[in-house]
């Protein structure tokens, strides 16, 4: 069989579009797959909402907040001995 050629017993036509036989083959699984998809999405949404609620109940009022760090004196900025890379 040449590489890239679709076999003649395919569910797709010459333009690679699904045929009626493919729709008939998928029909028994349509409802089951839709229900499975809804269950998975509901589970993910439930876990997400539970996590957001659990995090929202945290109370950080008992955690001491440290003071701001003391900033030291800044070094003087001198450009006397610095040469630029551009034309002078």
Tab-separated table of N, CA and C in Angstrom:
chain	number	residue	atom	x	y	z
A	1	UNK	N	0.846	-1.168	0.000
A	1	UNK	CA	0.000	0.000	0.000
A	1	UNK	C	0.898	1.238	0.000
A	2	UNK	N	0.674	2.192	-0.887
A	2	UNK	CA	1.486	3.403	-0.928
A	2	UNK	C	1.268	4.259	0.320
A	3	UNK	N	2.307	4.968	0.691
A	3	UNK	CA	2.243	5.835	1.870
A	3	UNK	C	1.323	7.006	1.570
A	4	UNK	N	0.461	7.362	2.520
A	4	UNK	CA	-0.418	8.503	2.372
A	4	UNK	C	-1.745	8.205	1.704
A	5	UNK	N	-1.941	7.004	1.244
A	5	UNK	CA	-3.198	6.654	0.581
A	5	UNK	C	-4.176	6.106	1.603
A	6	UNK	N	-5.401	6.590	1.565
A	6	UNK	CA	-6.437	6.119	2.476
A	6	UNK	C	-7.032	4.844	1.874
A	7	UNK	N	-7.155	3.780	2.666
A	7	UNK	CA	-7.714	2.541	2.115
A	7	UNK	C	-9.164	2.748	1.683
A	8	UNK	N	-9.621	1.935	0.746
A	8	UNK	CA	-10.968	2.094	0.199
A	8	UNK	C	-12.048	1.677	1.184
A	9	UNK	N	-11.719	0.892	2.189
A	9	UNK	CA	-12.700	0.451	3.175
A	9	UNK	C	-12.733	1.404	4.367
A	10	UNK	N	-12.509	2.679	4.125
A	10	UNK	CA	-12.447	3.663	5.184
A	10	UNK	C	-13.838	4.217	5.484
A	11	UNK	N	-13.978	4.817	6.636
A	11	UNK	CA	-15.215	5.504	6.986
A	11	UNK	C	-15.260	6.894	6.358
A	12	UNK	N	-14.197	7.299	5.671
A	12	UNK	CA	-14.102	8.637	5.086
A	12	UNK	C	-14.150	8.536	3.568
A	13	UNK	N	-14.671	9.574	2.920
A	13	UNK	CA	-14.744	9.581	1.454
A	13	UNK	C	-13.436	10.109	0.864
A	14	UNK	N	-13.441	10.360	-0.431
A	14	UNK	CA	-12.214	10.790	-1.114
A	14	UNK	C	-11.740	12.164	-0.638
A	15	UNK	N	-12.655	13.003	-0.159
A	15	UNK	CA	-12.277	14.325	0.348
A	15	UNK	C	-11.972	14.301	1.841
A	16	UNK	N	-11.887	13.121	2.416
A	16	UNK	CA	-11.563	12.911	3.824
A	16	UNK	C	-12.647	13.462	4.748
A	17	UNK	N	-13.897	13.413	4.300
A	17	UNK	CA	-15.042	13.796	5.117
A	17	UNK	C	-15.681	12.524	5.668
A	18	UNK	N	-16.233	12.579	6.885
A	18	UNK	CA	-16.858	11.371	7.436
A	18	UNK	C	-18.109	10.993	6.655
A	19	UNK	N	-18.273	9.702	6.481
A	19	UNK	CA	-19.415	9.197	5.742
A	19	UNK	C	-20.542	8.782	6.670
A	20	UNK	N	-21.649	8.349	6.075
A	20	UNK	CA	-22.813	7.929	6.857
A	20	UNK	C	-22.500	6.708	7.702
A	21	UNK	N	-21.620	5.840	7.209
A	21	UNK	CA	-21.281	4.642	7.978
A	21	UNK	C	-20.544	4.998	9.268
A	22	UNK	N	-19.738	6.057	9.237
A	22	UNK	CA	-19.043	6.491	10.452
A	22	UNK	C	-20.040	7.008	11.482
A	23	UNK	N	-21.016	7.772	11.030
A	23	UNK	CA	-22.050	8.262	11.958
A	23	UNK	C	-22.847	7.113	12.548
A	24	UNK	N	-23.147	6.091	11.729
A	24	UNK	CA	-23.859	4.919	12.254
A	24	UNK	C	-23.003	4.156	13.259
A	25	UNK	N	-21.699	4.089	13.033
A	25	UNK	CA	-20.815	3.357	13.942
A	25	UNK	C	-20.661	4.084	15.266
A	26	UNK	N	-20.722	5.410	15.250
A	26	UNK	CA	-20.563	6.194	16.478
A	26	UNK	C	-21.860	6.364	17.260
A	27	UNK	N	-22.984	6.150	16.633
A	27	UNK	CA	-24.282	6.426	17.247
A	27	UNK	C	-24.506	5.707	18.577
A	28	UNK	N	-24.171	4.430	18.754
A	28	UNK	CA	-24.430	3.775	20.040
A	28	UNK	C	-23.640	4.377	21.203
A	29	UNK	N	-22.550	5.055	20.906
A	29	UNK	CA	-21.698	5.582	21.967
A	29	UNK	C	-21.945	7.056	22.255
A	30	UNK	N	-22.799	7.702	21.488
A	30	UNK	CA	-23.001	9.137	21.617
A	30	UNK	C	-23.541	9.518	22.994
A	31	UNK	N	-24.580	8.875	23.455
A	31	UNK	CA	-25.196	9.213	24.739
A	31	UNK	C	-24.251	8.869	25.891
A	32	UNK	N	-23.617	7.705	25.834
A	32	UNK	CA	-22.691	7.306	26.904
A	32	UNK	C	-21.516	8.271	26.999
A	33	UNK	N	-20.976	8.673	25.860
A	33	UNK	CA	-19.848	9.607	25.871
A	33	UNK	C	-20.267	10.982	26.376
A	34	UNK	N	-21.467	11.423	26.009
A	34	UNK	CA	-21.954	12.714	26.483
A	34	UNK	C	-22.152	12.690	28.000
A	35	UNK	N	-22.716	11.614	28.512
A	35	UNK	CA	-22.910	11.494	29.966
A	35	UNK	C	-21.570	11.445	30.682
A	36	UNK	N	-20.614	10.705	30.151
A	36	UNK	CA	-19.274	10.641	30.749
A	36	UNK	C	-18.616	12.010	30.749
A	37	UNK	N	-18.756	12.756	29.666
A	37	UNK	CA	-18.185	14.102	29.606
A	37	UNK	C	-18.806	15.032	30.625
A	38	UNK	N	-20.126	14.962	30.788
A	38	UNK	CA	-20.807	15.803	31.777
A	38	UNK	C	-20.362	15.436	33.185
A	39	UNK	N	-20.207	14.158	33.463
A	39	UNK	CA	-19.756	13.725	34.793
A	39	UNK	C	-18.336	14.217	35.070
A	40	UNK	N	-17.455	14.137	34.103
A	40	UNK	CA	-16.071	14.601	34.302
A	40	UNK	C	-16.038	16.102	34.528
A	41	UNK	N	-16.801	16.861	33.738
A	41	UNK	CA	-16.828	18.323	33.911
A	41	UNK	C	-17.426	18.685	35.273
A	42	UNK	N	-18.469	17.982	35.695
A	42	UNK	CA	-19.074	18.247	37.006
A	42	UNK	C	-18.095	17.934	38.131
A	43	UNK	N	-17.334	16.855	37.999
A	43	UNK	CA	-16.345	16.512	39.022
A	43	UNK	C	-15.268	17.588	39.125
A	44	UNK	N	-14.763	18.027	37.985
A	44	UNK	CA	-13.719	19.059	37.988
A	44	UNK	C	-14.258	20.355	38.584
A	45	UNK	N	-15.477	20.749	38.220
A	45	UNK	CA	-16.079	21.967	38.768
A	45	UNK	C	-16.292	21.829	40.276
A	46	UNK	N	-16.685	20.649	40.736
A	46	UNK	CA	-16.869	20.421	42.166
A	46	UNK	C	-15.570	20.522	42.940
A	47	UNK	N	-14.516	19.915	42.412
A	47	UNK	CA	-13.213	19.992	43.081
A	47	UNK	C	-12.715	21.437	43.108
A	48	UNK	N	-12.895	22.149	42.005
A	48	UNK	CA	-12.459	23.550	41.943
A	48	UNK	C	-13.227	24.404	42.949
A	49	UNK	N	-14.547	24.278	42.987
A	49	UNK	CA	-15.331	25.096	43.919
A	49	UNK	C	-15.032	24.718	45.369
A	50	UNK	N	-14.835	23.435	45.652
A	50	UNK	CA	-14.477	23.024	47.016
A	50	UNK	C	-13.139	23.636	47.431
A	51	UNK	N	-12.176	23.624	46.524
A	51	UNK	CA	-10.862	24.175	46.831
A	51	UNK	C	-10.935	25.674	47.071
A	52	UNK	N	-11.676	26.389	46.260
A	52	UNK	CA	-11.808	27.831	46.433
A	52	UNK	C	-12.506	28.141	47.754
A	53	UNK	N	-13.523	27.384	48.112
A	53	UNK	CA	-14.199	27.593	49.399
A	53	UNK	C	-13.268	27.295	50.567
A	54	UNK	N	-12.504	26.221	50.478
A	54	UNK	CA	-11.602	25.850	51.572
A	54	UNK	C	-10.515	26.902	51.759
A	55	UNK	N	-10.001	27.436	50.678
A	55	UNK	CA	-8.965	28.465	50.785
A	55	UNK	C	-9.566	29.766	51.298
A	56	UNK	N	-10.802	30.066	50.923
A	56	UNK	CA	-11.453	31.299	51.348
A	56	UNK	C	-11.732	31.328	52.841
A	57	UNK	N	-11.754	30.185	53.508
A	57	UNK	CA	-12.036	30.140	54.939
A	57	UNK	C	-10.795	30.353	55.792
A	58	UNK	N	-9.626	30.415	55.184
A	58	UNK	CA	-8.404	30.619	55.948
A	58	UNK	C	-8.406	32.008	56.572
A	59	UNK	N	-7.967	32.062	57.834
A	59	UNK	CA	-7.900	33.329	58.552
A	59	UNK	C	-6.443	33.542	58.952
A	60	UNK	N	-5.840	34.591	58.447
A	60	UNK	CA	-4.436	34.856	58.709
A	60	UNK	C	-4.238	35.955	59.742
A	61	UNK	N	-5.254	36.237	60.560
A	61	UNK	CA	-5.133	37.317	61.538
A	61	UNK	C	-4.160	36.965	62.665
A	62	UNK	N	-3.883	35.696	62.904
A	62	UNK	CA	-2.974	35.303	63.967
A	62	UNK	C	-1.518	35.259	63.523
A	63	UNK	N	-1.256	35.500	62.246
A	63	UNK	CA	0.106	35.471	61.722
A	63	UNK	C	0.719	36.860	61.888
A	64	UNK	N	1.847	36.950	62.616
A	64	UNK	CA	2.455	38.273	62.792
A	64	UNK	C	3.082	38.770	61.490
A	65	UNK	N	2.886	40.038	61.214
A	65	UNK	CA	3.456	40.646	60.018
A	65	UNK	C	4.756	41.315	60.423
A	66	UNK	N	5.874	40.953	59.798
A	66	UNK	CA	7.154	41.553	60.185
A	66	UNK	C	7.222	43.021	59.759
A	67	UNK	N	8.059	43.771	60.481
A	67	UNK	CA	8.262	45.172	60.141
A	67	UNK	C	8.983	45.276	58.805
A	68	UNK	N	8.859	46.426	58.187
A	68	UNK	CA	9.540	46.661	56.914
A	68	UNK	C	11.044	46.667	57.166
A	69	UNK	N	11.840	46.135	56.249
A	69	UNK	CA	13.289	46.112	56.441
A	69	UNK	C	13.850	47.548	56.422
A	70	UNK	N	14.892	47.740	57.213
A	70	UNK	CA	15.544	49.048	57.290
A	70	UNK	C	16.446	49.176	56.080
A	71	UNK	N	16.270	50.265	55.352
A	71	UNK	CA	17.082	50.469	54.162
A	71	UNK	C	18.322	51.247	54.535
A	72	UNK	N	19.467	50.729	54.103
A	72	UNK	CA	20.737	51.382	54.394
A	72	UNK	C	20.940	52.590	53.493
A	73	UNK	N	22.007	53.313	53.773
A	73	UNK	CA	22.320	54.487	52.970
A	73	UNK	C	22.724	54.027	51.570
A	74	UNK	N	22.267	54.763	50.580
A	74	UNK	CA	22.581	54.416	49.201
A	74	UNK	C	23.983	54.882	48.866
A	75	UNK	N	24.672	54.120	48.039
A	75	UNK	CA	26.019	54.492	47.615
A	75	UNK	C	25.931	55.681	46.667
A	76	UNK	N	26.904	56.598	46.726
A	76	UNK	CA	26.857	57.746	45.817
A	76	UNK	C	27.085	57.286	44.381
A	77	UNK	N	26.347	57.877	43.486
A	77	UNK	CA	26.454	57.520	42.069
A	77	UNK	C	27.391	58.511	41.399
A	78	UNK	N	28.549	58.047	41.023
A	78	UNK	CA	29.507	58.902	40.343
A	78	UNK	C	29.763	58.339	38.981
A	79	UNK	N	29.936	59.230	38.017
A	79	UNK	CA	30.221	58.789	36.649
A	79	UNK	C	31.559	59.357	36.176
A	80	UNK	N	32.442	59.757	37.090
A	80	UNK	CA	33.682	60.421	36.710
A	80	UNK	C	34.604	59.495	35.933
A	81	UNK	N	34.748	58.251	36.320
A	81	UNK	CA	35.704	57.365	35.669
A	81	UNK	C	35.070	56.428	34.672
A	82	UNK	N	33.798	56.650	34.301
A	82	UNK	CA	33.091	55.731	33.420
A	82	UNK	C	33.109	56.284	32.003
A	83	UNK	N	33.504	55.441	31.055
A	83	UNK	CA	33.480	55.830	29.656
A	83	UNK	C	32.318	55.139	28.965
A	84	UNK	N	31.719	55.802	28.035
A	84	UNK	CA	30.616	55.196	27.301
A	84	UNK	C	31.170	54.464	26.083
A	85	UNK	N	30.379	53.570	25.535
A	85	UNK	CA	30.815	52.809	24.374
A	85	UNK	C	30.567	53.565	23.077
A	86	UNK	N	29.767	54.621	23.143
A	86	UNK	CA	29.417	55.387	21.950
A	86	UNK	C	30.461	56.431	21.622
A	87	UNK	N	30.185	57.201	20.571
A	87	UNK	CA	31.142	58.258	20.195
A	87	UNK	C	31.172	59.364	21.240
A	88	UNK	N	32.351	59.949	21.407
A	88	UNK	CA	32.538	60.970	22.434
A	88	UNK	C	32.227	62.344	21.928
